[in-house]
XYZ file of C-alpha atoms in Angstrom:
420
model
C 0.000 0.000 0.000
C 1.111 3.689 -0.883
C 1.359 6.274 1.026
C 2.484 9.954 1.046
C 6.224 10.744 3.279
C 6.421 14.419 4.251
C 9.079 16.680 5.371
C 7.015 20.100 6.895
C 8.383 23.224 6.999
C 8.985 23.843 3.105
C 7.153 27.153 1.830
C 4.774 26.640 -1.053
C 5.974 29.263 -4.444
C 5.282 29.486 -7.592
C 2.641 28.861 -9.984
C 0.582 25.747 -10.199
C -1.261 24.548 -12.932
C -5.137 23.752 -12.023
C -6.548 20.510 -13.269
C -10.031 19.316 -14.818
C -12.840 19.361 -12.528
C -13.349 15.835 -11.305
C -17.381 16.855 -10.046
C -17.611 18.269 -13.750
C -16.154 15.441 -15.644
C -18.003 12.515 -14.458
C -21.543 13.708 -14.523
C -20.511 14.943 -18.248
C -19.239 11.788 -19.545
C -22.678 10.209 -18.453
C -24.375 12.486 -20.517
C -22.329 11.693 -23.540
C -24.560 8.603 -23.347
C -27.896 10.824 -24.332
C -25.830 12.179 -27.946
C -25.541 9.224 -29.996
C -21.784 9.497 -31.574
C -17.762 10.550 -31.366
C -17.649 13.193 -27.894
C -14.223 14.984 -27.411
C -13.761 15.908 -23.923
C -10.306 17.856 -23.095
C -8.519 19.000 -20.290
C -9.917 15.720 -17.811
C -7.400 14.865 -14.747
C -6.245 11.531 -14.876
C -7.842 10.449 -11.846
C -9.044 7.035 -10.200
C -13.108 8.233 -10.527
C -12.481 8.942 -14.118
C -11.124 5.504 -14.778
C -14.049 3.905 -13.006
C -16.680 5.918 -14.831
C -14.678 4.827 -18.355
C -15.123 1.187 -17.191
C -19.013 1.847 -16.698
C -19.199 3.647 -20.307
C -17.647 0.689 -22.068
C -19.642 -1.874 -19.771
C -22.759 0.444 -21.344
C -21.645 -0.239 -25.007
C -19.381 2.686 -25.754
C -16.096 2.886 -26.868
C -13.484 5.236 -24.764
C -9.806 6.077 -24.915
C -8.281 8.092 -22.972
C -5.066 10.166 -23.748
C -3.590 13.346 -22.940
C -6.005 14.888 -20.848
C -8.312 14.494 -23.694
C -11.404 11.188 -23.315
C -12.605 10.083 -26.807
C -16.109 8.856 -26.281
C -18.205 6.788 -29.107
C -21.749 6.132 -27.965
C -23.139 5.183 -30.975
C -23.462 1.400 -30.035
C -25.152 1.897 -26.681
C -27.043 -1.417 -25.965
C -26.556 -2.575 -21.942
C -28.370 -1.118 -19.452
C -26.922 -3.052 -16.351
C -23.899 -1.764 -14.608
C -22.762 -4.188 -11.683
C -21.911 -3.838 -8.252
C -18.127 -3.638 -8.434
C -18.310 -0.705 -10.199
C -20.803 1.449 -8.447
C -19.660 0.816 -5.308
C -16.376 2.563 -5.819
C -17.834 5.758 -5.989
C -21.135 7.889 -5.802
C -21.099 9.513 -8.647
C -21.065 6.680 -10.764
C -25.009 6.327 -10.193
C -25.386 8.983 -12.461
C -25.262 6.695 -15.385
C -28.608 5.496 -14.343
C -30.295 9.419 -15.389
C -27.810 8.556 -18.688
C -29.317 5.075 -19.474
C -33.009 6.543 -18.465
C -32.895 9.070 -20.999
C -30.945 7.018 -23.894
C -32.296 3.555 -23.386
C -35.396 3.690 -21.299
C -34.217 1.619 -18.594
C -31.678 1.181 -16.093
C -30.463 -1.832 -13.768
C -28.069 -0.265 -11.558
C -26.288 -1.246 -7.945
C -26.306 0.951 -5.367
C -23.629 3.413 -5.159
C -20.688 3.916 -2.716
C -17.707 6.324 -2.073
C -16.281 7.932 0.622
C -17.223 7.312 3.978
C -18.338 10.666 5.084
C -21.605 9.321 6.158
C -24.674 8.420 4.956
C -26.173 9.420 1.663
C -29.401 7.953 0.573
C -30.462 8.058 -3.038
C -34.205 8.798 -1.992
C -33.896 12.276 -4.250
C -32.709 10.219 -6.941
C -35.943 8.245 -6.848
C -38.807 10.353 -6.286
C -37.519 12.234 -9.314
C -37.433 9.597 -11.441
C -40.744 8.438 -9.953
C -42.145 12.063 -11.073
C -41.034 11.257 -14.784
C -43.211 8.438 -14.562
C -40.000 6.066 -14.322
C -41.521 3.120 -12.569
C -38.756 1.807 -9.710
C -38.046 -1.363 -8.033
C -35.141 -2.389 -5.601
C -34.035 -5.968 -5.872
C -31.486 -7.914 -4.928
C -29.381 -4.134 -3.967
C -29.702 -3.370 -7.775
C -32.472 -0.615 -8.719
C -33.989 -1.700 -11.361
C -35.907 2.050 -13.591
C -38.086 1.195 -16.167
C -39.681 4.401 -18.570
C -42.827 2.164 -18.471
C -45.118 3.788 -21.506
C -43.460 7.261 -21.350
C -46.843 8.527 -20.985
C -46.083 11.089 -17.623
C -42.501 12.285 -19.532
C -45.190 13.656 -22.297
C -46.564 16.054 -19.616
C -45.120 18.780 -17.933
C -43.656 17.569 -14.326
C -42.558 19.664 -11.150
C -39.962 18.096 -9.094
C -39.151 19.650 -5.672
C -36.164 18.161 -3.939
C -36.721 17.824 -0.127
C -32.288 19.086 -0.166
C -30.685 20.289 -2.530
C -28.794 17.285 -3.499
C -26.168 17.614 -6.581
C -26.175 14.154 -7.437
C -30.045 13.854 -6.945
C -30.153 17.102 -9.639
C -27.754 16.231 -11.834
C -29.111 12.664 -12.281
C -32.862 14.364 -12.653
C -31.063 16.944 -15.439
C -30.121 13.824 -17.466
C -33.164 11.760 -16.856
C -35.128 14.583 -18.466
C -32.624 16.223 -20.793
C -34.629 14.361 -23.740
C -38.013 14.080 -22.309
C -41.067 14.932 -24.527
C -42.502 17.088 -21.441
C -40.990 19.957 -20.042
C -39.621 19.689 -16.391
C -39.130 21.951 -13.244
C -36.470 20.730 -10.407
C -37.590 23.168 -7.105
C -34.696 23.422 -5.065
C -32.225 21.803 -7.234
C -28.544 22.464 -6.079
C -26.268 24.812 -7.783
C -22.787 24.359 -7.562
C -20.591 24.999 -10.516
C -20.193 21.657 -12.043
C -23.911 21.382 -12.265
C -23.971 24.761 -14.453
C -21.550 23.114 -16.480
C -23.200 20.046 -16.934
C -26.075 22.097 -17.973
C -24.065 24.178 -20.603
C -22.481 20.836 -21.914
C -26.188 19.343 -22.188
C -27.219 23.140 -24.213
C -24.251 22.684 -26.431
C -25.469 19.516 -27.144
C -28.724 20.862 -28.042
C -30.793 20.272 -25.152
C -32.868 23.623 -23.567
C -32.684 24.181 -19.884
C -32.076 27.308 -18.155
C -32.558 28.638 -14.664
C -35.772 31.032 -14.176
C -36.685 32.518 -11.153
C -34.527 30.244 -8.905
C -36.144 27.169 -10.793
C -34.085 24.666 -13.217
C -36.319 24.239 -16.524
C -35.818 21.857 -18.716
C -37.727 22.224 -21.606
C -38.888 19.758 -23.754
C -37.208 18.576 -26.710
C -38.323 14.753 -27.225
C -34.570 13.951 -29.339
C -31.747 12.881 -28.571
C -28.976 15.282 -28.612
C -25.735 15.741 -30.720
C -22.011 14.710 -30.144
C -19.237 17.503 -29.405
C -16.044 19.222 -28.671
C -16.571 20.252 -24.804
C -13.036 21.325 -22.756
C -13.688 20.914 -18.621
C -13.177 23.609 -16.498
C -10.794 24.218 -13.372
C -11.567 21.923 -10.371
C -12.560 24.568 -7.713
C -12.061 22.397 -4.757
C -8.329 21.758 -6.192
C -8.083 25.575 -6.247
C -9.380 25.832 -2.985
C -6.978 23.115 -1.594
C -3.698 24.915 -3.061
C -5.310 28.236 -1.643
C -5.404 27.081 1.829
C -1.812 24.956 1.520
C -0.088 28.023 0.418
C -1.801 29.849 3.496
C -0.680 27.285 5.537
C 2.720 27.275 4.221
C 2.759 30.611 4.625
C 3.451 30.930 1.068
C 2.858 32.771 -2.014
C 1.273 30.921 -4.946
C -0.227 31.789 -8.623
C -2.866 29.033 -9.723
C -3.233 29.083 -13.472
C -6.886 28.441 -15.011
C -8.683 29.281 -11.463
C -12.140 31.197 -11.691
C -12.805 33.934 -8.642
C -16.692 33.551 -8.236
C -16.537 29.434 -8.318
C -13.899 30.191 -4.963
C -15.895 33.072 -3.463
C -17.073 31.518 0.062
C -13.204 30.535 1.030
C -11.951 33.841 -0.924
C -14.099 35.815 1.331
C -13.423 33.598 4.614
C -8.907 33.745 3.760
C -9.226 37.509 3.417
C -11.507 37.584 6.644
C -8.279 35.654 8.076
C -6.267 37.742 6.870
C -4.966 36.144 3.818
C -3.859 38.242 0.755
C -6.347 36.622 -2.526
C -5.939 38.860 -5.708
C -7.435 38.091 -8.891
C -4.954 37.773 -11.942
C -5.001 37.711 -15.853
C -5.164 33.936 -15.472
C -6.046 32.475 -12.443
C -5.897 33.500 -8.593
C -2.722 34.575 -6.670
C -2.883 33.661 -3.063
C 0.015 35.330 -0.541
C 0.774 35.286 3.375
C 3.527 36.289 5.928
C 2.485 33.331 7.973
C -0.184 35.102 10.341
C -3.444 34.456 10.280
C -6.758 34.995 12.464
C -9.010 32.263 13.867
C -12.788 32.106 12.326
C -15.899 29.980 12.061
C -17.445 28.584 9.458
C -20.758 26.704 8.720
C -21.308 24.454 5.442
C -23.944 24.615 2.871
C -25.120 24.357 -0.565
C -23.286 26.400 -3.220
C -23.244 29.457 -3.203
C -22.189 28.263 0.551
C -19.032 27.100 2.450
C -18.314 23.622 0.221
C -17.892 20.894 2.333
C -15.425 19.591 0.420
C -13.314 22.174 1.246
C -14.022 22.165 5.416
C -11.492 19.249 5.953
C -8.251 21.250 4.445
C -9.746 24.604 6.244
C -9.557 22.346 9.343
C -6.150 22.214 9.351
C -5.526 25.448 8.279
C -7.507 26.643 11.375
C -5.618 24.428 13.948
C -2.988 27.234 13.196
C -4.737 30.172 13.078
C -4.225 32.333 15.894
C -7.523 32.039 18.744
C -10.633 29.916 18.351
C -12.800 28.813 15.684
C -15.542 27.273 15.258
C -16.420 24.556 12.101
C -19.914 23.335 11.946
C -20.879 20.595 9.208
C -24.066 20.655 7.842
C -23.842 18.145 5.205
C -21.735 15.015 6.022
C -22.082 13.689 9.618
C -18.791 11.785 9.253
C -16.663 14.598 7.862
C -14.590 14.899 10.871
C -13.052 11.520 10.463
C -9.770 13.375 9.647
C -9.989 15.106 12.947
C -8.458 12.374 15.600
C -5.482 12.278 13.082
C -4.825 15.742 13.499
C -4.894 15.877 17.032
C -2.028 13.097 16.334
C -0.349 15.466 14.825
C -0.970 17.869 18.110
C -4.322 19.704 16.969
C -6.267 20.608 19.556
C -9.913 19.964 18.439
C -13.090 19.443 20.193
C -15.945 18.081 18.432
C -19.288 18.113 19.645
C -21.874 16.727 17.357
C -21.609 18.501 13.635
C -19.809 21.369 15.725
C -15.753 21.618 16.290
C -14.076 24.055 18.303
C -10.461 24.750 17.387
C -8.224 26.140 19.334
C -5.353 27.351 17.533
C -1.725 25.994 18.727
C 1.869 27.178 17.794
C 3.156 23.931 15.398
C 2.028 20.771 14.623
C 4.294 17.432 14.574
C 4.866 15.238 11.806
C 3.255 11.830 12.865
C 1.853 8.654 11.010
C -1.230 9.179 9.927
C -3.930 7.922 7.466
C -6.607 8.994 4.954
C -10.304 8.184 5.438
C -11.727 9.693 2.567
C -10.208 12.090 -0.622
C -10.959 15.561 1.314
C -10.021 14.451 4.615
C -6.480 12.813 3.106
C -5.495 15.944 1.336
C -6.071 17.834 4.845
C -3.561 15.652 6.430
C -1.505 16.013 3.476
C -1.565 19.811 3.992
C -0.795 19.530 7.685
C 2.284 17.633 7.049
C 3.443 20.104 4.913
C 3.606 22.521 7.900
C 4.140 19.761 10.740
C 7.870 19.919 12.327
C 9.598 16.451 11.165
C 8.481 14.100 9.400
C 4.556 12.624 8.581
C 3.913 9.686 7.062
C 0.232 9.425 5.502
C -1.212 6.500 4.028
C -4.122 5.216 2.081
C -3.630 7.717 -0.409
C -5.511 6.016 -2.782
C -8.720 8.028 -1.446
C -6.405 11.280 -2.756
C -5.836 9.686 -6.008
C -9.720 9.365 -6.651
C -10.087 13.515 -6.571
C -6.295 14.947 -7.111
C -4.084 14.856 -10.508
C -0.567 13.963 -9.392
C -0.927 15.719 -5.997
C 2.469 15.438 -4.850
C 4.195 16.176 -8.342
C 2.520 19.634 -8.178
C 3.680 20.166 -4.609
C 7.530 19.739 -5.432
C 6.875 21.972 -7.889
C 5.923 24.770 -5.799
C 8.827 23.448 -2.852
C 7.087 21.254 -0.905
C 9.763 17.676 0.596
C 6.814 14.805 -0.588
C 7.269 11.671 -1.948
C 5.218 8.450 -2.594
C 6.304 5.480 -0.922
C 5.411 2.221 -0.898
């Protein structure tokens, strides 16, 4: 097993390429399945999630390859509508194809999904959404099995609330529908920038949906779409990490291809902190004298604090200077990473979905290991500040949402290697 061997105390400079959204990516390639033909998708991180979703494609029918950053999709030959177990239950996001297969096939036989264990995350959204689009459902055997019945209810016009605003639950909805002959309305449907990109992929590609009065319509179109040329934007949680390691490191880093509104919540909590953020011809330019202030922070849906960004702000925060407070909203296990940083000499009280921080002079470098992708790369950052040396391991959770993690942190200065 791999893991990550640290030497803190390093100062992150320089500029740092951002990769391809990873939240982006995978709901997209699902929807290459509803445009029957040859898909070019650039600038997509080579990451363990994307591999898994290319396995589902081809178990689908498609052809994929995969080369420089760039996915060549064929869904022309799209003929299998069961996608087994050991696939799904790598990650959540693969359940997505099941929206994919609704809309381009008619039915679906899908396992449940799995992922990170950040608690639990029922696909009940996913469901009554389909159910609205008059998908019949029926769980057997841990597979759901979605049948378009007679397509009579997609002829109509269909109002969907969502109970949360789930992003799988809407993206999977957005695909389901993309092609229906009845135009549909998803109430409460998240927001968060990879679901705006999904939905200008699904426009290119000649579907109509559009956001009106804080409602997603899709509008009917009863076709399938069109193949095309689509490049994937910066991952904003991978700017967000860097942002908060070169904070950390009391650094001063440039990160190419990184858009200011997607980062807004952390931009506005760093220069709350006291972090220098400045906007640049190209990216985001993030600088620090190694001071900081303490602060508190409560997740939510975009446009809110991401939760995939509260682990690395964590760590950041068991250096700031007084006490914070970090309440999770979304996840009820996404403090896992928390006991391993009070290894590392965080002092950290959790109560509940609350944490109070209380800020400390210098972490030690310790063994420690990775629960999930967000809480990994927070260790990860608080070895890069941690006096000595910190070993982290089970980095294959980082591999499934960062592009050669530790090859861009040399770059910038930063003593990592992976070790066996």
């Amino acid at each position: 097993m791999k893991k990550f061997v640290i030497e803190g105390g390093h100062r992150l400079e320089g500029e740092v390429k951002i990769s391809g959204s990873k939240n982006a990516c995978l709901p997209i390639m699902a929807a290459t399945l509803l445009a029957p033909g040859k898909h070019l998708l650039h600038g997509v991180p080579k990451l363990g999630d994307v591999y898994t979703m290319i396995k589902i494609l081809r178990v689908t029918g498609a052809s994929v390859e995969f080369k420089d950053h760039t996915l060549i999709i064929d869904t022309g030959e799209i003929n299998n509508p069961k996608v087994p177990y050991e696939l799904v239950s790598k990650m959540r996001a693969s359940f997505l194809i099941t929206g994919a297969l609704l809309g381009r096939l008619g039915e679906a036989y899908v396992a449940r999904p799995g992922g990170c264990a950040i608690g639990p995350r029922p696909i009940d959204e996913h469901l009554h959404g389909f159910e609205m689009l008059g998908i019949e459902i029926k769980e057997e055997h841990g597979y759901i099995n979605a049948q378009m019945g007679n397509r009579q209810l997609a002829q109509n016009n269909v109002e969907i609330h969502l109970n949360e605003q789930s992003v799988t639950a809407t993206e999977n909805i957005l695909l389901a529908s993309a092609t229906a002959k009845g135009e549909t309305h998803i109430i409460n449907g998240a927001r968060e920038p990879h679901i705006i990109e999904l939905i200008n992929f699904l426009n290119l590609a000649g579907a109509e949906i559009e956001i009106k009065d804080d409602i997603i319509v899709v509008h009917k179109t009863g076709d399938s779409l069109h193949p095309l040329e689509y490049e994937i934007s910066a991952d904003y949680i991978e700017v967000g990490t860097f942002m908060i390691g070169t904070t950390i490191t009391s650094g001063d880093v440039s990160l190419i291809g990184a858009k200011w509104e997607d980062s807004r919540a952390l931009i506005t909590k760093l220069q709350e902190m006291g972090v220098e953020v400045e906007k640049t011809n190209n990216g985001i330019r993030v600088k620090t004298n190694g001071s900081y202030n303490s602060c508190s922070i409560k997740t939510a849906p975009y446009p809110g604090f991401p939760t995939d960004l509260q682990p690395q702000l964590t760590s950041l925060l068991a250096l700031a200077d007084g006490t914070s407070v970090v309440t999770e909203t979304m996840f009820e296990q996404r403090f896992n990473h928390i006991p391993e940083l009070i290894r590392m000499g965080a002092q950290v009280e959790v109560d509940g979905r609350s944490a109070v921080i209380n800020g400390v002079q210098k972490l030690s470098g310790a063994q420690v290991m990775a629960s999930d992708i967000r809480g990994g790369v927070a260790l990860v950052l608080a070895g890069l500040v941690a006096k000595g040396r910190t070993e982290v391991s089970r980095i294959y959770h980082i591999d499934r949402g960062y592009e050669e993690l530790e090859v861009k942190l040399e770059t910038l200065g930063a003593e990592i290697n992976r070790e066996s």
